[in-house]
Amino acid sequence: FPLRMATGYRLADGSVADRVPAFDLDRVEPIYEELPGFDDDLAAVRDFDALPQNARAYVAAIERHTGVRVGRISVGPGRDQVIQR
């Protein structure tokens, strides 16, 4: 299953915004970047390099689009199920 990440929004006038507009949402179309998904069990992973390649690529895409480094990645509901970078 692919992962879809909204990277912009096409407005009614044809222009593109990089943030969700506050009004006229029914006339806004999300622009998606589609990334390969993964179905590996990540519950025991505690090191970024041990993540599947597609998971690392997803984190890289988040960083590329936000300009912010991802410092923590949750791989499950437990407090200890966190990868610290």
PDB file of N, CA, C and O in Angstrom:
ATOM      1  N   PHE A   1       0.841  -1.172   0.000  1.00  0.00           N
ATOM      2  CA  PHE A   1       0.000   0.000   0.000  1.00  0.00           C
ATOM      3  C   PHE A   1       0.887   1.236   0.000  1.00  0.00           C
ATOM      4  O   PHE A   1       1.794   1.356   0.786  1.00  0.00           O
ATOM      5  N   PRO A   2       0.629   2.176  -0.898  1.00  0.00           N
ATOM      6  CA  PRO A   2       1.448   3.393  -0.951  1.00  0.00           C
ATOM      7  C   PRO A   2       1.080   4.362   0.167  1.00  0.00           C
ATOM      8  O   PRO A   2      -0.033   4.334   0.706  1.00  0.00           O
ATOM      9  N   LEU A   3       2.025   5.210   0.518  1.00  0.00           N
ATOM     10  CA  LEU A   3       1.796   6.282   1.487  1.00  0.00           C
ATOM     11  C   LEU A   3       1.614   7.575   0.703  1.00  0.00           C
ATOM     12  O   LEU A   3       2.405   7.870  -0.191  1.00  0.00           O
ATOM     13  N   ARG A   4       0.590   8.327   1.034  1.00  0.00           N
ATOM     14  CA  ARG A   4       0.347   9.601   0.358  1.00  0.00           C
ATOM     15  C   ARG A   4       0.567  10.747   1.324  1.00  0.00           C
ATOM     16  O   ARG A   4       0.038  10.739   2.437  1.00  0.00           O
ATOM     17  N   MET A   5       1.344  11.719   0.898  1.00  0.00           N
ATOM     18  CA  MET A   5       1.661  12.877   1.716  1.00  0.00           C
ATOM     19  C   MET A   5       1.207  14.126   0.964  1.00  0.00           C
ATOM     20  O   MET A   5       1.622  14.342  -0.179  1.00  0.00           O
ATOM     21  N   ALA A   6       0.343  14.919   1.573  1.00  0.00           N
ATOM     22  CA  ALA A   6      -0.082  16.163   0.943  1.00  0.00           C
ATOM     23  C   ALA A   6       1.085  17.143   0.983  1.00  0.00           C
ATOM     24  O   ALA A   6       1.643  17.424   2.042  1.00  0.00           O
ATOM     25  N   THR A   7       1.466  17.644  -0.184  1.00  0.00           N
ATOM     26  CA  THR A   7       2.616  18.550  -0.279  1.00  0.00           C
ATOM     27  C   THR A   7       2.214  19.943  -0.732  1.00  0.00           C
ATOM     28  O   THR A   7       3.046  20.850  -0.773  1.00  0.00           O
ATOM     29  N   GLY A   8       0.949  20.119  -1.087  1.00  0.00           N
ATOM     30  CA  GLY A   8       0.457  21.416  -1.522  1.00  0.00           C
ATOM     31  C   GLY A   8      -1.037  21.334  -1.734  1.00  0.00           C
ATOM     32  O   GLY A   8      -1.643  20.270  -1.590  1.00  0.00           O
ATOM     33  N   TYR A   9      -1.620  22.461  -2.112  1.00  0.00           N
ATOM     34  CA  TYR A   9      -3.068  22.543  -2.284  1.00  0.00           C
ATOM     35  C   TYR A   9      -3.378  23.399  -3.501  1.00  0.00           C
ATOM     36  O   TYR A   9      -2.934  24.546  -3.584  1.00  0.00           O
ATOM     37  N   ARG A  10      -4.106  22.820  -4.461  1.00  0.00           N
ATOM     38  CA  ARG A  10      -4.516  23.551  -5.655  1.00  0.00           C
ATOM     39  C   ARG A  10      -5.807  24.300  -5.314  1.00  0.00           C
ATOM     40  O   ARG A  10      -6.798  23.705  -4.902  1.00  0.00           O
ATOM     41  N   LEU A  11      -5.774  25.612  -5.501  1.00  0.00           N
ATOM     42  CA  LEU A  11      -6.906  26.464  -5.175  1.00  0.00           C
ATOM     43  C   LEU A  11      -7.837  26.603  -6.379  1.00  0.00           C
ATOM     44  O   LEU A  11      -7.481  26.246  -7.503  1.00  0.00           O
ATOM     45  N   ALA A  12      -9.025  27.127  -6.143  1.00  0.00           N
ATOM     46  CA  ALA A  12     -10.043  27.243  -7.188  1.00  0.00           C
ATOM     47  C   ALA A  12      -9.552  28.053  -8.381  1.00  0.00           C
ATOM     48  O   ALA A  12      -9.942  27.797  -9.511  1.00  0.00           O
ATOM     49  N   ASP A  13      -8.665  29.027  -8.152  1.00  0.00           N
ATOM     50  CA  ASP A  13      -8.176  29.856  -9.255  1.00  0.00           C
ATOM     51  C   ASP A  13      -7.013  29.215 -10.010  1.00  0.00           C
ATOM     52  O   ASP A  13      -6.432  29.818 -10.906  1.00  0.00           O
ATOM     53  N   GLY A  14      -6.636  27.977  -9.614  1.00  0.00           N
ATOM     54  CA  GLY A  14      -5.552  27.268 -10.282  1.00  0.00           C
ATOM     55  C   GLY A  14      -4.195  27.461  -9.645  1.00  0.00           C
ATOM     56  O   GLY A  14      -3.248  26.772  -9.986  1.00  0.00           O
ATOM     57  N   SER A  15      -4.083  28.395  -8.718  1.00  0.00           N
ATOM     58  CA  SER A  15      -2.807  28.600  -8.047  1.00  0.00           C
ATOM     59  C   SER A  15      -2.573  27.481  -7.026  1.00  0.00           C
ATOM     60  O   SER A  15      -3.481  26.721  -6.692  1.00  0.00           O
ATOM     61  N   VAL A  16      -1.350  27.391  -6.553  1.00  0.00           N
ATOM     62  CA  VAL A  16      -0.969  26.350  -5.598  1.00  0.00           C
ATOM     63  C   VAL A  16      -0.475  27.004  -4.320  1.00  0.00           C
ATOM     64  O   VAL A  16       0.336  27.939  -4.363  1.00  0.00           O
ATOM     65  N   ALA A  17      -0.972  26.520  -3.196  1.00  0.00           N
ATOM     66  CA  ALA A  17      -0.544  27.007  -1.881  1.00  0.00           C
ATOM     67  C   ALA A  17       0.176  25.879  -1.165  1.00  0.00           C
ATOM     68  O   ALA A  17      -0.127  24.705  -1.365  1.00  0.00           O
ATOM     69  N   ASP A  18       1.136  26.229  -0.320  1.00  0.00           N
ATOM     70  CA  ASP A  18       1.844  25.200   0.445  1.00  0.00           C
ATOM     71  C   ASP A  18       1.246  24.993   1.834  1.00  0.00           C
ATOM     72  O   ASP A  18       1.719  24.178   2.604  1.00  0.00           O
ATOM     73  N   ARG A  19       0.192  25.745   2.153  1.00  0.00           N
ATOM     74  CA  ARG A  19      -0.508  25.598   3.430  1.00  0.00           C
ATOM     75  C   ARG A  19      -2.001  25.439   3.168  1.00  0.00           C
ATOM     76  O   ARG A  19      -2.518  25.953   2.184  1.00  0.00           O
ATOM     77  N   VAL A  20      -2.673  24.774   4.074  1.00  0.00           N
ATOM     78  CA  VAL A  20      -4.116  24.599   3.936  1.00  0.00           C
ATOM     79  C   VAL A  20      -4.780  25.966   4.085  1.00  0.00           C
ATOM     80  O   VAL A  20      -4.555  26.659   5.078  1.00  0.00           O
ATOM     81  N   PRO A  21      -5.565  26.376   3.102  1.00  0.00           N
ATOM     82  CA  PRO A  21      -6.253  27.664   3.227  1.00  0.00           C
ATOM     83  C   PRO A  21      -7.325  27.608   4.318  1.00  0.00           C
ATOM     84  O   PRO A  21      -7.857  26.549   4.633  1.00  0.00           O
ATOM     85  N   ALA A  22      -7.650  28.753   4.873  1.00  0.00           N
ATOM     86  CA  ALA A  22      -8.616  28.817   5.965  1.00  0.00           C
ATOM     87  C   ALA A  22     -10.069  28.790   5.485  1.00  0.00           C
ATOM     88  O   ALA A  22     -10.954  28.425   6.240  1.00  0.00           O
ATOM     89  N   PHE A  23     -10.295  29.164   4.216  1.00  0.00           N
ATOM     90  CA  PHE A  23     -11.662  29.283   3.725  1.00  0.00           C
ATOM     91  C   PHE A  23     -11.830  28.517   2.414  1.00  0.00           C
ATOM     92  O   PHE A  23     -10.861  28.175   1.757  1.00  0.00           O
ATOM     93  N   ASP A  24     -13.062  28.288   2.030  1.00  0.00           N
ATOM     94  CA  ASP A  24     -13.405  27.634   0.768  1.00  0.00           C
ATOM     95  C   ASP A  24     -12.743  26.266   0.602  1.00  0.00           C
ATOM     96  O   ASP A  24     -12.287  25.910  -0.485  1.00  0.00           O
ATOM     97  N   LEU A  25     -12.721  25.495   1.664  1.00  0.00           N
ATOM     98  CA  LEU A  25     -12.068  24.185   1.613  1.00  0.00           C
ATOM     99  C   LEU A  25     -12.725  23.239   0.629  1.00  0.00           C
ATOM    100  O   LEU A  25     -12.069  22.330   0.119  1.00  0.00           O
ATOM    101  N   ASP A  26     -13.995  23.443   0.342  1.00  0.00           N
ATOM    102  CA  ASP A  26     -14.670  22.576  -0.618  1.00  0.00           C
ATOM    103  C   ASP A  26     -14.170  22.814  -2.047  1.00  0.00           C
ATOM    104  O   ASP A  26     -14.446  22.025  -2.940  1.00  0.00           O
ATOM    105  N   ARG A  27     -13.406  23.874  -2.259  1.00  0.00           N
ATOM    106  CA  ARG A  27     -12.855  24.178  -3.582  1.00  0.00           C
ATOM    107  C   ARG A  27     -11.340  24.003  -3.627  1.00  0.00           C
ATOM    108  O   ARG A  27     -10.679  24.500  -4.523  1.00  0.00           O
ATOM    109  N   VAL A  28     -10.809  23.285  -2.647  1.00  0.00           N
ATOM    110  CA  VAL A  28      -9.368  23.051  -2.564  1.00  0.00           C
ATOM    111  C   VAL A  28      -9.087  21.585  -2.854  1.00  0.00           C
ATOM    112  O   VAL A  28      -9.759  20.701  -2.347  1.00  0.00           O
ATOM    113  N   GLU A  29      -8.064  21.335  -3.670  1.00  0.00           N
ATOM    114  CA  GLU A  29      -7.675  19.964  -4.001  1.00  0.00           C
ATOM    115  C   GLU A  29      -6.257  19.699  -3.484  1.00  0.00           C
ATOM    116  O   GLU A  29      -5.322  20.395  -3.877  1.00  0.00           O
ATOM    117  N   PRO A  30      -6.084  18.709  -2.602  1.00  0.00           N
ATOM    118  CA  PRO A  30      -4.733  18.390  -2.127  1.00  0.00           C
ATOM    119  C   PRO A  30      -3.870  17.864  -3.279  1.00  0.00           C
ATOM    120  O   PRO A  30      -4.357  17.182  -4.178  1.00  0.00           O
ATOM    121  N   ILE A  31      -2.608  18.195  -3.226  1.00  0.00           N
ATOM    122  CA  ILE A  31      -1.620  17.659  -4.163  1.00  0.00           C
ATOM    123  C   ILE A  31      -0.792  16.664  -3.360  1.00  0.00           C
ATOM    124  O   ILE A  31      -0.209  17.024  -2.334  1.00  0.00           O
ATOM    125  N   TYR A  32      -0.753  15.416  -3.810  1.00  0.00           N
ATOM    126  CA  TYR A  32      -0.095  14.363  -3.058  1.00  0.00           C
ATOM    127  C   TYR A  32       1.207  13.929  -3.703  1.00  0.00           C
ATOM    128  O   TYR A  32       1.320  13.860  -4.924  1.00  0.00           O
ATOM    129  N   GLU A  33       2.180  13.626  -2.846  1.00  0.00           N
ATOM    130  CA  GLU A  33       3.365  12.875  -3.267  1.00  0.00           C
ATOM    131  C   GLU A  33       3.113  11.453  -2.784  1.00  0.00           C
ATOM    132  O   GLU A  33       2.773  11.243  -1.616  1.00  0.00           O
ATOM    133  N   GLU A  34       3.261  10.496  -3.663  1.00  0.00           N
ATOM    134  CA  GLU A  34       3.028   9.104  -3.299  1.00  0.00           C
ATOM    135  C   GLU A  34       4.362   8.413  -3.114  1.00  0.00           C
ATOM    136  O   GLU A  34       5.243   8.495  -3.967  1.00  0.00           O
ATOM    137  N   LEU A  35       4.500   7.749  -1.986  1.00  0.00           N
ATOM    138  CA  LEU A  35       5.732   7.038  -1.647  1.00  0.00           C
ATOM    139  C   LEU A  35       5.425   5.558  -1.467  1.00  0.00           C
ATOM    140  O   LEU A  35       4.315   5.206  -1.055  1.00  0.00           O
ATOM    141  N   PRO A  36       6.387   4.700  -1.741  1.00  0.00           N
ATOM    142  CA  PRO A  36       6.160   3.266  -1.530  1.00  0.00           C
ATOM    143  C   PRO A  36       5.910   2.986  -0.049  1.00  0.00           C
ATOM    144  O   PRO A  36       6.580   3.551   0.815  1.00  0.00           O
ATOM    145  N   GLY A  37       4.944   2.135   0.224  1.00  0.00           N
ATOM    146  CA  GLY A  37       4.639   1.773   1.602  1.00  0.00           C
ATOM    147  C   GLY A  37       5.494   0.611   2.080  1.00  0.00           C
ATOM    148  O   GLY A  37       6.420   0.172   1.395  1.00  0.00           O
ATOM    149  N   PHE A  38       5.174   0.130   3.259  1.00  0.00           N
ATOM    150  CA  PHE A  38       5.884  -1.005   3.846  1.00  0.00           C
ATOM    151  C   PHE A  38       4.949  -1.668   4.834  1.00  0.00           C
ATOM    152  O   PHE A  38       4.040  -1.031   5.363  1.00  0.00           O
ATOM    153  N   ASP A  39       5.137  -2.959   5.057  1.00  0.00           N
ATOM    154  CA  ASP A  39       4.276  -3.646   6.022  1.00  0.00           C
ATOM    155  C   ASP A  39       5.088  -4.438   7.036  1.00  0.00           C
ATOM    156  O   ASP A  39       4.591  -5.340   7.680  1.00  0.00           O
ATOM    157  N   ASP A  40       6.344  -4.080   7.179  1.00  0.00           N
ATOM    158  CA  ASP A  40       7.221  -4.729   8.154  1.00  0.00           C
ATOM    159  C   ASP A  40       6.762  -4.400   9.574  1.00  0.00           C
ATOM    160  O   ASP A  40       6.245  -3.321   9.840  1.00  0.00           O
ATOM    161  N   ASP A  41       6.976  -5.318  10.495  1.00  0.00           N
ATOM    162  CA  ASP A  41       6.689  -5.078  11.906  1.00  0.00           C
ATOM    163  C   ASP A  41       7.848  -4.261  12.477  1.00  0.00           C
ATOM    164  O   ASP A  41       8.982  -4.729  12.534  1.00  0.00           O
ATOM    165  N   LEU A  42       7.568  -3.046  12.901  1.00  0.00           N
ATOM    166  CA  LEU A  42       8.608  -2.136  13.398  1.00  0.00           C
ATOM    167  C   LEU A  42       8.683  -2.093  14.916  1.00  0.00           C
ATOM    168  O   LEU A  42       9.505  -1.372  15.468  1.00  0.00           O
ATOM    169  N   ALA A  43       7.859  -2.857  15.603  1.00  0.00           N
ATOM    170  CA  ALA A  43       7.721  -2.754  17.054  1.00  0.00           C
ATOM    171  C   ALA A  43       9.032  -2.908  17.813  1.00  0.00           C
ATOM    172  O   ALA A  43       9.230  -2.276  18.851  1.00  0.00           O
ATOM    173  N   ALA A  44       9.945  -3.715  17.318  1.00  0.00           N
ATOM    174  CA  ALA A  44      11.201  -3.955  18.041  1.00  0.00           C
ATOM    175  C   ALA A  44      12.362  -3.089  17.532  1.00  0.00           C
ATOM    176  O   ALA A  44      13.450  -3.133  18.094  1.00  0.00           O
ATOM    177  N   VAL A  45      12.129  -2.289  16.502  1.00  0.00           N
ATOM    178  CA  VAL A  45      13.207  -1.476  15.927  1.00  0.00           C
ATOM    179  C   VAL A  45      13.512  -0.299  16.848  1.00  0.00           C
ATOM    180  O   VAL A  45      12.618   0.416  17.286  1.00  0.00           O
ATOM    181  N   ARG A  46      14.803  -0.096  17.145  1.00  0.00           N
ATOM    182  CA  ARG A  46      15.220   1.016  17.995  1.00  0.00           C
ATOM    183  C   ARG A  46      16.324   1.852  17.346  1.00  0.00           C
ATOM    184  O   ARG A  46      16.837   2.776  17.943  1.00  0.00           O
ATOM    185  N   ASP A  47      16.686   1.511  16.126  1.00  0.00           N
ATOM    186  CA  ASP A  47      17.753   2.216  15.427  1.00  0.00           C
ATOM    187  C   ASP A  47      17.243   2.622  14.047  1.00  0.00           C
ATOM    188  O   ASP A  47      16.682   1.792  13.325  1.00  0.00           O
ATOM    189  N   PHE A  48      17.441   3.879  13.677  1.00  0.00           N
ATOM    190  CA  PHE A  48      16.942   4.389  12.402  1.00  0.00           C
ATOM    191  C   PHE A  48      17.432   3.554  11.226  1.00  0.00           C
ATOM    192  O   PHE A  48      16.667   3.258  10.311  1.00  0.00           O
ATOM    193  N   ASP A  49      18.687   3.161  11.236  1.00  0.00           N
ATOM    194  CA  ASP A  49      19.247   2.394  10.125  1.00  0.00           C
ATOM    195  C   ASP A  49      18.641   0.994  10.001  1.00  0.00           C
ATOM    196  O   ASP A  49      18.778   0.362   8.961  1.00  0.00           O
ATOM    197  N   ALA A  50      17.968   0.529  11.055  1.00  0.00           N
ATOM    198  CA  ALA A  50      17.326  -0.785  11.010  1.00  0.00           C
ATOM    199  C   ALA A  50      15.911  -0.714  10.432  1.00  0.00           C
ATOM    200  O   ALA A  50      15.297  -1.753  10.188  1.00  0.00           O
ATOM    201  N   LEU A  51      15.399   0.489  10.209  1.00  0.00           N
ATOM    202  CA  LEU A  51      14.085   0.632   9.576  1.00  0.00           C
ATOM    203  C   LEU A  51      14.158   0.178   8.130  1.00  0.00           C
ATOM    204  O   LEU A  51      15.202   0.290   7.484  1.00  0.00           O
ATOM    205  N   PRO A  52      13.060  -0.299   7.572  1.00  0.00           N
ATOM    206  CA  PRO A  52      13.039  -0.639   6.150  1.00  0.00           C
ATOM    207  C   PRO A  52      13.350   0.608   5.305  1.00  0.00           C
ATOM    208  O   PRO A  52      13.050   1.736   5.717  1.00  0.00           O
ATOM    209  N   GLN A  53      13.921   0.408   4.142  1.00  0.00           N
ATOM    210  CA  GLN A  53      14.295   1.519   3.261  1.00  0.00           C
ATOM    211  C   GLN A  53      13.110   2.446   2.993  1.00  0.00           C
ATOM    212  O   GLN A  53      13.259   3.669   3.009  1.00  0.00           O
ATOM    213  N   ASN A  54      11.928   1.890   2.751  1.00  0.00           N
ATOM    214  CA  ASN A  54      10.765   2.733   2.457  1.00  0.00           C
ATOM    215  C   ASN A  54      10.356   3.585   3.656  1.00  0.00           C
ATOM    216  O   ASN A  54       9.875   4.705   3.485  1.00  0.00           O
ATOM    217  N   ALA A  55      10.548   3.088   4.866  1.00  0.00           N
ATOM    218  CA  ALA A  55      10.250   3.876   6.062  1.00  0.00           C
ATOM    219  C   ALA A  55      11.249   5.021   6.193  1.00  0.00           C
ATOM    220  O   ALA A  55      10.878   6.155   6.515  1.00  0.00           O
ATOM    221  N   ARG A  56      12.515   4.751   5.937  1.00  0.00           N
ATOM    222  CA  ARG A  56      13.540   5.811   5.978  1.00  0.00           C
ATOM    223  C   ARG A  56      13.257   6.858   4.905  1.00  0.00           C
ATOM    224  O   ARG A  56      13.423   8.061   5.129  1.00  0.00           O
ATOM    225  N   ALA A  57      12.802   6.419   3.732  1.00  0.00           N
ATOM    226  CA  ALA A  57      12.483   7.354   2.647  1.00  0.00           C
ATOM    227  C   ALA A  57      11.297   8.242   3.037  1.00  0.00           C
ATOM    228  O   ALA A  57      11.266   9.427   2.684  1.00  0.00           O
ATOM    229  N   TYR A  58      10.334   7.684   3.752  1.00  0.00           N
ATOM    230  CA  TYR A  58       9.183   8.462   4.209  1.00  0.00           C
ATOM    231  C   TYR A  58       9.623   9.552   5.185  1.00  0.00           C
ATOM    232  O   TYR A  58       9.227  10.713   5.072  1.00  0.00           O
ATOM    233  N   VAL A  59      10.494   9.198   6.120  1.00  0.00           N
ATOM    234  CA  VAL A  59      11.023  10.184   7.066  1.00  0.00           C
ATOM    235  C   VAL A  59      11.802  11.263   6.307  1.00  0.00           C
ATOM    236  O   VAL A  59      11.667  12.463   6.589  1.00  0.00           O
ATOM    237  N   ALA A  60      12.602  10.872   5.328  1.00  0.00           N
ATOM    238  CA  ALA A  60      13.365  11.834   4.533  1.00  0.00           C
ATOM    239  C   ALA A  60      12.432  12.784   3.783  1.00  0.00           C
ATOM    240  O   ALA A  60      12.712  13.985   3.675  1.00  0.00           O
ATOM    241  N   ALA A  61      11.310  12.277   3.278  1.00  0.00           N
ATOM    242  CA  ALA A  61      10.354  13.131   2.573  1.00  0.00           C
ATOM    243  C   ALA A  61       9.726  14.140   3.528  1.00  0.00           C
ATOM    244  O   ALA A  61       9.547  15.312   3.172  1.00  0.00           O
ATOM    245  N   ILE A  62       9.404  13.707   4.732  1.00  0.00           N
ATOM    246  CA  ILE A  62       8.870  14.637   5.744  1.00  0.00           C
ATOM    247  C   ILE A  62       9.887  15.741   6.005  1.00  0.00           C
ATOM    248  O   ILE A  62       9.546  16.930   6.031  1.00  0.00           O
ATOM    249  N   GLU A  63      11.128  15.365   6.183  1.00  0.00           N
ATOM    250  CA  GLU A  63      12.182  16.353   6.446  1.00  0.00           C
ATOM    251  C   GLU A  63      12.354  17.300   5.260  1.00  0.00           C
ATOM    252  O   GLU A  63      12.511  18.512   5.439  1.00  0.00           O
ATOM    253  N   ARG A  64      12.323  16.767   4.058  1.00  0.00           N
ATOM    254  CA  ARG A  64      12.500  17.583   2.854  1.00  0.00           C
ATOM    255  C   ARG A  64      11.376  18.612   2.714  1.00  0.00           C
ATOM    256  O   ARG A  64      11.622  19.780   2.413  1.00  0.00           O
ATOM    257  N   HIS A  65      10.146  18.196   2.981  1.00  0.00           N
ATOM    258  CA  HIS A  65       9.012  19.104   2.796  1.00  0.00           C
ATOM    259  C   HIS A  65       8.830  20.090   3.940  1.00  0.00           C
ATOM    260  O   HIS A  65       8.269  21.169   3.727  1.00  0.00           O
ATOM    261  N   THR A  66       9.260  19.737   5.130  1.00  0.00           N
ATOM    262  CA  THR A  66       9.076  20.630   6.273  1.00  0.00           C
ATOM    263  C   THR A  66      10.306  21.454   6.594  1.00  0.00           C
ATOM    264  O   THR A  66      10.204  22.481   7.254  1.00  0.00           O
ATOM    265  N   GLY A  67      11.473  20.981   6.162  1.00  0.00           N
ATOM    266  CA  GLY A  67      12.705  21.673   6.516  1.00  0.00           C
ATOM    267  C   GLY A  67      13.111  21.440   7.961  1.00  0.00           C
ATOM    268  O   GLY A  67      13.954  22.150   8.500  1.00  0.00           O
ATOM    269  N   VAL A  68      12.514  20.442   8.585  1.00  0.00           N
ATOM    270  CA  VAL A  68      12.781  20.140   9.994  1.00  0.00           C
ATOM    271  C   VAL A  68      13.271  18.702  10.102  1.00  0.00           C
ATOM    272  O   VAL A  68      12.702  17.792   9.502  1.00  0.00           O
ATOM    273  N   ARG A  69      14.327  18.497  10.883  1.00  0.00           N
ATOM    274  CA  ARG A  69      14.848  17.150  11.104  1.00  0.00           C
ATOM    275  C   ARG A  69      13.926  16.387  12.056  1.00  0.00           C
ATOM    276  O   ARG A  69      13.515  16.926  13.084  1.00  0.00           O
ATOM    277  N   VAL A  70      13.600  15.153  11.697  1.00  0.00           N
ATOM    278  CA  VAL A  70      12.787  14.295  12.569  1.00  0.00           C
ATOM    279  C   VAL A  70      13.715  13.692  13.614  1.00  0.00           C
ATOM    280  O   VAL A  70      14.657  12.981  13.275  1.00  0.00           O
ATOM    281  N   GLY A  71      13.458  13.991  14.870  1.00  0.00           N
ATOM    282  CA  GLY A  71      14.338  13.540  15.942  1.00  0.00           C
ATOM    283  C   GLY A  71      13.855  12.288  16.657  1.00  0.00           C
ATOM    284  O   GLY A  71      14.653  11.559  17.241  1.00  0.00           O
ATOM    285  N   ARG A  72      12.548  12.040  16.619  1.00  0.00           N
ATOM    286  CA  ARG A  72      11.979  10.870  17.289  1.00  0.00           C
ATOM    287  C   ARG A  72      10.951  10.230  16.377  1.00  0.00           C
ATOM    288  O   ARG A  72      10.128  10.908  15.780  1.00  0.00           O
ATOM    289  N   ILE A  73      10.996   8.901  16.335  1.00  0.00           N
ATOM    290  CA  ILE A  73      10.065   8.141  15.512  1.00  0.00           C
ATOM    291  C   ILE A  73       9.431   7.075  16.381  1.00  0.00           C
ATOM    292  O   ILE A  73      10.128   6.204  16.911  1.00  0.00           O
ATOM    293  N   SER A  74       8.119   7.136  16.522  1.00  0.00           N
ATOM    294  CA  SER A  74       7.411   6.132  17.307  1.00  0.00           C
ATOM    295  C   SER A  74       7.156   4.910  16.427  1.00  0.00           C
ATOM    296  O   SER A  74       6.709   5.032  15.296  1.00  0.00           O
ATOM    297  N   VAL A  75       7.445   3.734  16.980  1.00  0.00           N
ATOM    298  CA  VAL A  75       7.223   2.484  16.243  1.00  0.00           C
ATOM    299  C   VAL A  75       6.213   1.589  16.962  1.00  0.00           C
ATOM    300  O   VAL A  75       6.089   0.413  16.645  1.00  0.00           O
ATOM    301  N   GLY A  76       5.498   2.153  17.927  1.00  0.00           N
ATOM    302  CA  GLY A  76       4.494   1.403  18.670  1.00  0.00           C
ATOM    303  C   GLY A  76       3.939   2.239  19.793  1.00  0.00           C
ATOM    304  O   GLY A  76       4.381   3.364  20.028  1.00  0.00           O
ATOM    305  N   PRO A  77       2.990   1.695  20.542  1.00  0.00           N
ATOM    306  CA  PRO A  77       2.329   2.458  21.601  1.00  0.00           C
ATOM    307  C   PRO A  77       3.135   2.575  22.898  1.00  0.00           C
ATOM    308  O   PRO A  77       2.843   3.430  23.732  1.00  0.00           O
ATOM    309  N   GLY A  78       4.134   1.730  23.088  1.00  0.00           N
ATOM    310  CA  GLY A  78       4.901   1.753  24.327  1.00  0.00           C
ATOM    311  C   GLY A  78       5.851   2.930  24.418  1.00  0.00           C
ATOM    312  O   GLY A  78       6.347   3.435  23.410  1.00  0.00           O
ATOM    313  N   ARG A  79       6.101   3.375  25.647  1.00  0.00           N
ATOM    314  CA  ARG A  79       7.029   4.494  25.847  1.00  0.00           C
ATOM    315  C   ARG A  79       8.436   4.164  25.380  1.00  0.00           C
ATOM    316  O   ARG A  79       9.200   5.050  25.041  1.00  0.00           O
ATOM    317  N   ASP A  80       8.771   2.895  25.403  1.00  0.00           N
ATOM    318  CA  ASP A  80      10.109   2.477  24.975  1.00  0.00           C
ATOM    319  C   ASP A  80      10.179   2.204  23.470  1.00  0.00           C
ATOM    320  O   ASP A  80      11.234   1.899  22.951  1.00  0.00           O
ATOM    321  N   GLN A  81       9.077   2.337  22.778  1.00  0.00           N
ATOM    322  CA  GLN A  81       9.043   2.048  21.338  1.00  0.00           C
ATOM    323  C   GLN A  81       9.267   3.328  20.538  1.00  0.00           C
ATOM    324  O   GLN A  81       8.436   3.746  19.737  1.00  0.00           O
ATOM    325  N   VAL A  82      10.426   3.920  20.768  1.00  0.00           N
ATOM    326  CA  VAL A  82      10.781   5.183  20.126  1.00  0.00           C
ATOM    327  C   VAL A  82      12.214   5.081  19.624  1.00  0.00           C
ATOM    328  O   VAL A  82      13.104   4.607  20.324  1.00  0.00           O
ATOM    329  N   ILE A  83      12.405   5.545  18.388  1.00  0.00           N
ATOM    330  CA  ILE A  83      13.756   5.664  17.841  1.00  0.00           C
ATOM    331  C   ILE A  83      14.187   7.103  18.055  1.00  0.00           C
ATOM    332  O   ILE A  83      13.501   8.038  17.628  1.00  0.00           O
ATOM    333  N   GLN A  84      15.297   7.295  18.748  1.00  0.00           N
ATOM    334  CA  GLN A  84      15.872   8.623  18.956  1.00  0.00           C
ATOM    335  C   GLN A  84      16.971   8.810  17.920  1.00  0.00           C
ATOM    336  O   GLN A  84      17.835   7.947  17.767  1.00  0.00           O
ATOM    337  N   ARG A  85      16.923   9.925  17.209  1.00  0.00           N
ATOM    338  CA  ARG A  85      17.972  10.195  16.213  1.00  0.00           C
ATOM    339  C   ARG A  85      18.886  11.279  16.721  1.00  0.00           C
ATOM    340  O   ARG A  85      18.534  12.157  17.399  1.00  0.00           O
TER     341      ARG A  85
END
